[in-house]
GROMACS .gro file of C-alpha atoms in nm:
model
  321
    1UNK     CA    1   3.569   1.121   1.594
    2UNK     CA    2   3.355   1.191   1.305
    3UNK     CA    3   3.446   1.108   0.936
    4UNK     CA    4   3.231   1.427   0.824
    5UNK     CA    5   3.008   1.153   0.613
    6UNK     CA    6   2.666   1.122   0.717
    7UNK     CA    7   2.493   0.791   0.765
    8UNK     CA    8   2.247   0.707   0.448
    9UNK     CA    9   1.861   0.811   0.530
   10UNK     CA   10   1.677   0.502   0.666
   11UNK     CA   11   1.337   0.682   0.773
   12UNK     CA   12   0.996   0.658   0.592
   13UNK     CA   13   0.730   0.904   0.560
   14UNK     CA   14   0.356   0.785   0.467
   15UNK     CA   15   0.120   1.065   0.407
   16UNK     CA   16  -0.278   1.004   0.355
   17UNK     CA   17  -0.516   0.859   0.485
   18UNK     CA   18  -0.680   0.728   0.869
   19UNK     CA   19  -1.037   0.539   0.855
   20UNK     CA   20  -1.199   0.374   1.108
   21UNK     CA   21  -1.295  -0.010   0.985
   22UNK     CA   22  -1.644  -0.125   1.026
   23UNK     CA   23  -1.646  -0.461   0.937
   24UNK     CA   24  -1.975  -0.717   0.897
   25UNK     CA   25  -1.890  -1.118   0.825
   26UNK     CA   26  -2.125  -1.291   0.631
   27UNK     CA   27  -2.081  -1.611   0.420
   28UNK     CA   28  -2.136  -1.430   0.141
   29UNK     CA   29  -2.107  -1.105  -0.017
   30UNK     CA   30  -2.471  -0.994  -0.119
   31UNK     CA   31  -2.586  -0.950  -0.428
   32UNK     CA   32  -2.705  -0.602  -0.586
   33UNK     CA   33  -3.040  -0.535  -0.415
   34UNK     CA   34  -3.018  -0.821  -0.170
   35UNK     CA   35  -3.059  -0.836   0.222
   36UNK     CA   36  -2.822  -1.115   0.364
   37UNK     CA   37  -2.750  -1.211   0.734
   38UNK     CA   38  -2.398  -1.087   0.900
   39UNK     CA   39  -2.224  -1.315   1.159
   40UNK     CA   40  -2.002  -1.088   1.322
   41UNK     CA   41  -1.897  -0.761   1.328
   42UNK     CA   42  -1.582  -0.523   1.486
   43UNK     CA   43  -1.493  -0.175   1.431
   44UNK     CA   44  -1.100  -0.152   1.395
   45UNK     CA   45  -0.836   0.104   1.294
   46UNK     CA   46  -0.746   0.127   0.938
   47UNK     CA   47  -0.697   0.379   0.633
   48UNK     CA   48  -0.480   0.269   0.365
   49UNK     CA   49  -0.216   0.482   0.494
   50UNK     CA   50  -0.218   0.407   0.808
   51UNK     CA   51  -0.238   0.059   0.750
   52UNK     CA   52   0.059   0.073   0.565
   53UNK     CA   53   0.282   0.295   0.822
   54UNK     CA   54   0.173   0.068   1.093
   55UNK     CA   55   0.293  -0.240   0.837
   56UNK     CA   56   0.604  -0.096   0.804
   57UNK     CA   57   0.675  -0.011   1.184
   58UNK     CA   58   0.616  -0.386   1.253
   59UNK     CA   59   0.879  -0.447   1.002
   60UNK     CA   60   1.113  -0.277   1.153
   61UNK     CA   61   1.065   0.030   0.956
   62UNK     CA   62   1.143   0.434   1.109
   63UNK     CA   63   0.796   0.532   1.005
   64UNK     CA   64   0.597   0.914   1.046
   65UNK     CA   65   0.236   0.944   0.951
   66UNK     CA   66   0.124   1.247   0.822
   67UNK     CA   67  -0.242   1.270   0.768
   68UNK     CA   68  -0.589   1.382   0.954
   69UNK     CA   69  -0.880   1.237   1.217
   70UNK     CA   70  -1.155   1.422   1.362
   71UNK     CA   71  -1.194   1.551   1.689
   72UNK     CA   72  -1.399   1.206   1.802
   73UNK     CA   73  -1.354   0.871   1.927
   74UNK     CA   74  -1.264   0.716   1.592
   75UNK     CA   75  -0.938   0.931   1.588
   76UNK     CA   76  -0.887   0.902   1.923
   77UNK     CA   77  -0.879   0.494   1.859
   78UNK     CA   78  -0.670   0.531   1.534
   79UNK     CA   79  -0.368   0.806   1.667
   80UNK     CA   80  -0.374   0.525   1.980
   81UNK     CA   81  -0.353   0.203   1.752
   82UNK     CA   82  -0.078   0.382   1.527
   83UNK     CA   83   0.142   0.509   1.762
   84UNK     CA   84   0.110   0.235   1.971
   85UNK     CA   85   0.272   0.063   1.672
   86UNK     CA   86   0.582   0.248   1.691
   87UNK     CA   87   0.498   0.508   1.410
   88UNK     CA   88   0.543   0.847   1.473
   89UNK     CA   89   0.179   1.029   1.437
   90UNK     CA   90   0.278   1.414   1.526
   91UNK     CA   91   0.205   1.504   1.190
   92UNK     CA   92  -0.098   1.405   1.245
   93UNK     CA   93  -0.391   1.695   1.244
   94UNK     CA   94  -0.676   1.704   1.440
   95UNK     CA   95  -0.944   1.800   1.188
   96UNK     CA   96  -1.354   1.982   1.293
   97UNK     CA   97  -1.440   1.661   1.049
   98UNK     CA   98  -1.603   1.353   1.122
   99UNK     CA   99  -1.299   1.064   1.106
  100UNK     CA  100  -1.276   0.879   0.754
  101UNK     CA  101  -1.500   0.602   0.753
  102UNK     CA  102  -1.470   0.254   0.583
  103UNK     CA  103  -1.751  -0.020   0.525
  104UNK     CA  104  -1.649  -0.351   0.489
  105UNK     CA  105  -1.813  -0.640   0.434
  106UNK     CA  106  -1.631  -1.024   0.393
  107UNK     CA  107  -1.708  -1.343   0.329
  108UNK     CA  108  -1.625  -1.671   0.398
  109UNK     CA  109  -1.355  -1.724   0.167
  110UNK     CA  110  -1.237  -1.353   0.343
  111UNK     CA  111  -1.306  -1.209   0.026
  112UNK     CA  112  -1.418  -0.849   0.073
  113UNK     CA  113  -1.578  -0.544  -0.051
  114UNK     CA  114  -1.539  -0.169   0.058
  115UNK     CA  115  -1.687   0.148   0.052
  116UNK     CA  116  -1.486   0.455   0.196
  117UNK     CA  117  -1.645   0.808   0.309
  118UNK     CA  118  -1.332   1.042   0.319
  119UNK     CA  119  -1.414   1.263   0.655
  120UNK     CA  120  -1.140   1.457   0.801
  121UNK     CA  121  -0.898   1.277   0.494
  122UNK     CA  122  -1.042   1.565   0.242
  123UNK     CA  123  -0.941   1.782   0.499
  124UNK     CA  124  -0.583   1.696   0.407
  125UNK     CA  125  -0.456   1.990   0.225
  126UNK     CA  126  -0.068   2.083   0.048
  127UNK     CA  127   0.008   2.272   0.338
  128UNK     CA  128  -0.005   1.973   0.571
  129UNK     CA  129   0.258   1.895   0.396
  130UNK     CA  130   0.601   1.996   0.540
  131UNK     CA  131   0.962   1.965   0.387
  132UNK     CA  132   1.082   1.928   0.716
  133UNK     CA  133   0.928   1.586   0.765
  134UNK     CA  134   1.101   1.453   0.493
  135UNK     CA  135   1.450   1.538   0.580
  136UNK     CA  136   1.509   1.186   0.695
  137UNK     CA  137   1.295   1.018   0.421
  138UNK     CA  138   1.440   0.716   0.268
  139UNK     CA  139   1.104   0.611   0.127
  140UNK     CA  140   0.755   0.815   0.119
  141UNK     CA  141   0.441   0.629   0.090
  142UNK     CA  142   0.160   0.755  -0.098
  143UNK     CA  143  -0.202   0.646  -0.202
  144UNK     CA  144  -0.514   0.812  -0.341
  145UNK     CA  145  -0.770   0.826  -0.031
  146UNK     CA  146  -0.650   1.177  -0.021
  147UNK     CA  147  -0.674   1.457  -0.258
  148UNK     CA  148  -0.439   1.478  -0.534
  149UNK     CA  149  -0.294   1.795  -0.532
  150UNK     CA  150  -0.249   1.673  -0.160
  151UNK     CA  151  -0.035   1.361  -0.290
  152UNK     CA  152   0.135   1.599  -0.608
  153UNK     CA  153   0.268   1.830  -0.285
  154UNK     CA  154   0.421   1.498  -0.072
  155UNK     CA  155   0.543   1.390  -0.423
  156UNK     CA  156   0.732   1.660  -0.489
  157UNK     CA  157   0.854   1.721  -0.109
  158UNK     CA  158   1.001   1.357  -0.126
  159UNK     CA  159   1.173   1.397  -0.495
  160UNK     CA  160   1.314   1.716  -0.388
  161UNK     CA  161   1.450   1.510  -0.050
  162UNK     CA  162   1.643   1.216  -0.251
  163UNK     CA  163   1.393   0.991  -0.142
  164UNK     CA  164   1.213   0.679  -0.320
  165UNK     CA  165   0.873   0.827  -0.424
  166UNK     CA  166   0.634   0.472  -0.396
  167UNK     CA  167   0.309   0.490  -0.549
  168UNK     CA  168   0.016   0.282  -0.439
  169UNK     CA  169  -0.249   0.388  -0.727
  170UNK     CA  170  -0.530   0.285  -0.468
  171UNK     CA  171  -0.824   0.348  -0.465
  172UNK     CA  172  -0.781   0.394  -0.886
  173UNK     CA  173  -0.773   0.695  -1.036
  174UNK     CA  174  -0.595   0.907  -1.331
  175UNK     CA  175  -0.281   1.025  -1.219
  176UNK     CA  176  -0.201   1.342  -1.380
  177UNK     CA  177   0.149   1.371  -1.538
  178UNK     CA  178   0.344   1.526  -1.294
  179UNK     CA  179   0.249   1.270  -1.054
  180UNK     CA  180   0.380   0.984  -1.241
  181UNK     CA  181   0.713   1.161  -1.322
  182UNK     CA  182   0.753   1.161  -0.947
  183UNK     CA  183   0.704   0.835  -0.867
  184UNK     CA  184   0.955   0.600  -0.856
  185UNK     CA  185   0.807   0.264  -0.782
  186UNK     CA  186   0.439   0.256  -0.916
  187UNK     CA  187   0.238  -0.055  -0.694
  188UNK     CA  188  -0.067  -0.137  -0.884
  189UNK     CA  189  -0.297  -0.478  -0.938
  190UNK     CA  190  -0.376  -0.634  -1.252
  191UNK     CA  191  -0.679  -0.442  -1.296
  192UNK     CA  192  -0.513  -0.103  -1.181
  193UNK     CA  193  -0.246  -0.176  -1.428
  194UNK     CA  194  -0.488  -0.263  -1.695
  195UNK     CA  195  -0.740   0.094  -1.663
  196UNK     CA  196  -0.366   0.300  -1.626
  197UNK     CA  197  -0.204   0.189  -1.964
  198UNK     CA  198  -0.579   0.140  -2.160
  199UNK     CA  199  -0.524  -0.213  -2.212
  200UNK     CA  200  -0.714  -0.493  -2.061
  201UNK     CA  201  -0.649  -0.728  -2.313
  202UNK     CA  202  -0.289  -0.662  -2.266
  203UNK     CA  203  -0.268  -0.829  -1.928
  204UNK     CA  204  -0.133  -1.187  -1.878
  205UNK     CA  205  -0.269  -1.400  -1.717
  206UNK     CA  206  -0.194  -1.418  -1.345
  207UNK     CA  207  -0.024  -1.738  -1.392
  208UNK     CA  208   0.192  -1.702  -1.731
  209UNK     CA  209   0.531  -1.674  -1.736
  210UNK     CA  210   0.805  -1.392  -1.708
  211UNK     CA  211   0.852  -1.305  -2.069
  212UNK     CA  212   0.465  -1.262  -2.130
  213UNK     CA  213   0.528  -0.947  -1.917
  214UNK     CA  214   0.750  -0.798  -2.162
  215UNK     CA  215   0.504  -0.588  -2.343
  216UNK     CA  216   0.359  -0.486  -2.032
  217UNK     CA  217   0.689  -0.355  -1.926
  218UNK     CA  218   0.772  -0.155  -2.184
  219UNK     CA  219   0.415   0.005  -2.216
  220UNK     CA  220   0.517   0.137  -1.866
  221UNK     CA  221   0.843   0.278  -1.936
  222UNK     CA  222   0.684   0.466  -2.209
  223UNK     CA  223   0.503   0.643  -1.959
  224UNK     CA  224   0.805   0.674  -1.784
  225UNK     CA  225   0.744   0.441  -1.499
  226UNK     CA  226   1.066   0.237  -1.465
  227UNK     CA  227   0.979   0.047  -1.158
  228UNK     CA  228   0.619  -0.121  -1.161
  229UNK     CA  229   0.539  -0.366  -0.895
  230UNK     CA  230   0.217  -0.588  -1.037
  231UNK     CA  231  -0.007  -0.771  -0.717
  232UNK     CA  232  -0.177  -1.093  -0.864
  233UNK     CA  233  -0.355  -1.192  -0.551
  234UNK     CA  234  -0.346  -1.560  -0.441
  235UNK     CA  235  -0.075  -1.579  -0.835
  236UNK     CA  236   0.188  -1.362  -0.645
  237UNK     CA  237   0.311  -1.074  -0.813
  238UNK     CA  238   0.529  -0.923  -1.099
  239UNK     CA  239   0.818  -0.685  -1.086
  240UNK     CA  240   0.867  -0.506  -1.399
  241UNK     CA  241   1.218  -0.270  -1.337
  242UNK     CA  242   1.307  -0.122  -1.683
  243UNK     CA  243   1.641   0.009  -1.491
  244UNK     CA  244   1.774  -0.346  -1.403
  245UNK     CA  245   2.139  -0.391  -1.603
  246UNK     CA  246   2.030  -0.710  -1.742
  247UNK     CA  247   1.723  -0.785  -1.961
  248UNK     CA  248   1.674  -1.097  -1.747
  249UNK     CA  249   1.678  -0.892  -1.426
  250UNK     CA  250   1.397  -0.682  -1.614
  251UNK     CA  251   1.093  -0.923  -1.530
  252UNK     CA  252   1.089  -1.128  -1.219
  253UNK     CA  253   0.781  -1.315  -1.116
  254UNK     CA  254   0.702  -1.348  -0.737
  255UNK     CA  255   0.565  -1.631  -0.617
  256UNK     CA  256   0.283  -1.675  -0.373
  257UNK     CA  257   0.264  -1.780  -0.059
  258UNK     CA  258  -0.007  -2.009   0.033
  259UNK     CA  259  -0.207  -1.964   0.320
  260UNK     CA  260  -0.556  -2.007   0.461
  261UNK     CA  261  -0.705  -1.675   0.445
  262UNK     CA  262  -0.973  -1.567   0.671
  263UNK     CA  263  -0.961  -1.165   0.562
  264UNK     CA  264  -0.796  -0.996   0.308
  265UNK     CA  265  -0.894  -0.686   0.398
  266UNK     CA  266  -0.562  -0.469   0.430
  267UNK     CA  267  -0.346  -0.725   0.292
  268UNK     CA  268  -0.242  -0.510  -0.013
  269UNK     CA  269  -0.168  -0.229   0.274
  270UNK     CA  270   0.070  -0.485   0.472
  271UNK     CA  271   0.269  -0.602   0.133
  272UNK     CA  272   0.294  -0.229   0.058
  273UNK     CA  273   0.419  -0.116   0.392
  274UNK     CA  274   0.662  -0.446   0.368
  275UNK     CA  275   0.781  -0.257   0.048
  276UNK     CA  276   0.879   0.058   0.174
  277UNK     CA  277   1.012  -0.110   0.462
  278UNK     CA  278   1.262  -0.316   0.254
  279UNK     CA  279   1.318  -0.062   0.048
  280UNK     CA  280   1.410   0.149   0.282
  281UNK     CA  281   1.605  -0.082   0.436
  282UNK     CA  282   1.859  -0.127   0.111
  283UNK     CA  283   1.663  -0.386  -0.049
  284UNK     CA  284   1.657  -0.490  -0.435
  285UNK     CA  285   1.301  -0.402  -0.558
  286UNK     CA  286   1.272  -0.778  -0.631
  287UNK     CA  287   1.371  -0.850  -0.286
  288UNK     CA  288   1.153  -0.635  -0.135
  289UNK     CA  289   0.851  -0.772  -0.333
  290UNK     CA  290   0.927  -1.139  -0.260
  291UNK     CA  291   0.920  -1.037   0.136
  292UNK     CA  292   0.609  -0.835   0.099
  293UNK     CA  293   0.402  -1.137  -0.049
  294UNK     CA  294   0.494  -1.355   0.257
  295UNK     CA  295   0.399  -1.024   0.479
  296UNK     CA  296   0.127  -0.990   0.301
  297UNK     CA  297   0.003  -1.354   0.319
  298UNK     CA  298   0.037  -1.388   0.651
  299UNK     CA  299  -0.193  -1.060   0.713
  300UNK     CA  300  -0.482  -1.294   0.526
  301UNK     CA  301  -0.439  -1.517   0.835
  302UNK     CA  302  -0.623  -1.301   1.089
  303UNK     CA  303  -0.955  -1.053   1.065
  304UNK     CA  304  -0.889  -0.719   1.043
  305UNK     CA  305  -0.625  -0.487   0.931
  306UNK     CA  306  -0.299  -0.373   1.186
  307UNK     CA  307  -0.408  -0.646   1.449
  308UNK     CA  308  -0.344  -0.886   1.193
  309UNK     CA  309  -0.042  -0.746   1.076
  310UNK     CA  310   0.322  -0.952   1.100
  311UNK     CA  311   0.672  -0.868   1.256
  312UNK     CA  312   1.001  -0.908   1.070
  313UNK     CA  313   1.104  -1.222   1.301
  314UNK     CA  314   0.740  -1.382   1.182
  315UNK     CA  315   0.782  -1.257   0.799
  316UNK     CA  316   1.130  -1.442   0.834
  317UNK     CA  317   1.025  -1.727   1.026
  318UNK     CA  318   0.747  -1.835   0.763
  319UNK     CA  319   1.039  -1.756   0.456
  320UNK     CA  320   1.254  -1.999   0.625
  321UNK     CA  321   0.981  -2.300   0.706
   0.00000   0.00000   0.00000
């Protein structure tokens, strides 16, 4: 017999963007004007957003996609790879646009360097946007490979649905003020961080401590971000959660996991997806972080983006070893 509570929301709702990946491997990255020679090369589903839904499926997350692919083979591949994933791509519009586009080149340290043409994502418009996808929503996933009124509207739709409004600010850009009022957990790397609060200098360095973070912190809560989560790279990464009870629960550094890495590419998609899959899941923001950099590690490990991408039992395994 029902208790007339209902069970807490456990779903997660990414909305932006779909590219198809073509990747070129070379040893190393050419310089400006320079002609060097590839030795390999794949075309493979990616898109920040998608990337990051099809993370957080592997996880173990409830994920929906809600973006746009053309009416081509490149969508075709992508709507295949995602769902096949476990992530729910209904929401996803068929657009008279060419599918997004992203050319990547990487190196042999798996280093890499991108260049995105937007295709049938600037297609993605407010409207695409429905409340009704977010009535199960414990976590929506934005980035900027979208428009932003686009990313305002899914914003707003996930505020007004009690969910936690995650931020990737990827691919950088100024987020106007009603954006970052909506946001709840802001992900951003050192150099993000740096061009959002005006203050290179005012970085630490990837390896100081806890309390050098401090200032940082509070530069962000003055913009009203409470909940910053700072990617280092290879250093790990920084939580910065102004609403922690304790001022040494305020600052927590995450440490890295060491691997081999043979691609990069997409590895800041899988630790975000690991994120929202955490948090979604009931996670601490700290604990959700220090999962995400093993997820995210073990991403590095492979070539490409979702092919590469880890379950929960591997994430767990490689915690426990």
């Amino acid at each position: 017999m029902s208790t007339g509570s209902s069970a807490p929301k456990a779903g997660i709702v990414v909305v932006g963007s779909l590219n198809a990946d073509l990747t070129i491997y070379t040893d190393r990255l050419p310089n400006p004007g320079e002609t060097v020679h590839g030795n390999g090369f794949a075309v493979n589903p990616g898109g920040k957003s998608a990337n990051q839904a099809v993370a957080a499926s592997k996880l173990g997350g409830k994920v929906s996609l809600i973006g746009a692919v053309g009416e081509d083979p490149n969508g075709t591949m992508l709507l295949d790879s995602t769902a096949s994933a476990g992530v729910d791509v209904s929401r996803v519009r068929r657009s008279d646009a060419a599918t997004g586009v992203a050319v990547i080149s990487v190196d042999a340290r798996g280093e890499n360097s991108i260049i995105i043409s937007a295709g049938a994502n600037g297609t993605l418009r407010p409207a695409d946007v429905e409340a009704a996808a977010f009535a199960d929503a414990a976590v929506v996933s934005l980035c900027l490979e979208v428009g932003m009124d686009t990313v305002v509207a899914a914003a707003q739709a996930g505020h007004d649905a009690g969910a936690t409004v995650l931020l990737n600010l990827s691919p950088y850009a100024e987020v106007p003020e009603v954006l970052a009022g909506l946001s709840d957990v802001l992900l951003v790397n050192a150099h993000e961080a740096a061009m959002f609060l005006g203050s290179e200098a005012g970085i630490p360095d990837a390896d100081a401590e806890a309390e050098a973070w401090e200032p940082v912190r509070a530069q962000f809560a003055d913009r009203g971000l409470q909940r910053v989560l700072v990617t280092l790279g290879a250093q790990g990464s920084v939580v910065l959660d102004s609403l922690a009870r304790g001022a040494e629960d305020q600052i927590t550094r995450i440490s890295p996991t060491r691997v081999d890495a043979v691609d990069t590419t997409g590895a800041g998609d899988a630790f975000t997806g690991a994120v929202a899959a955490r948090l979604a899941a009931g996670d601490s923001l700290a604990d959700a972080a220090a999962f995400a950099s093993v997820a995210a590690a073990l991403a590095a490990t492979k070539k490409g983006t979702q092919a590469a991408y880890a379950s929960r039992e591997e994430v767990e395994a490689a915690r426990a070893s």
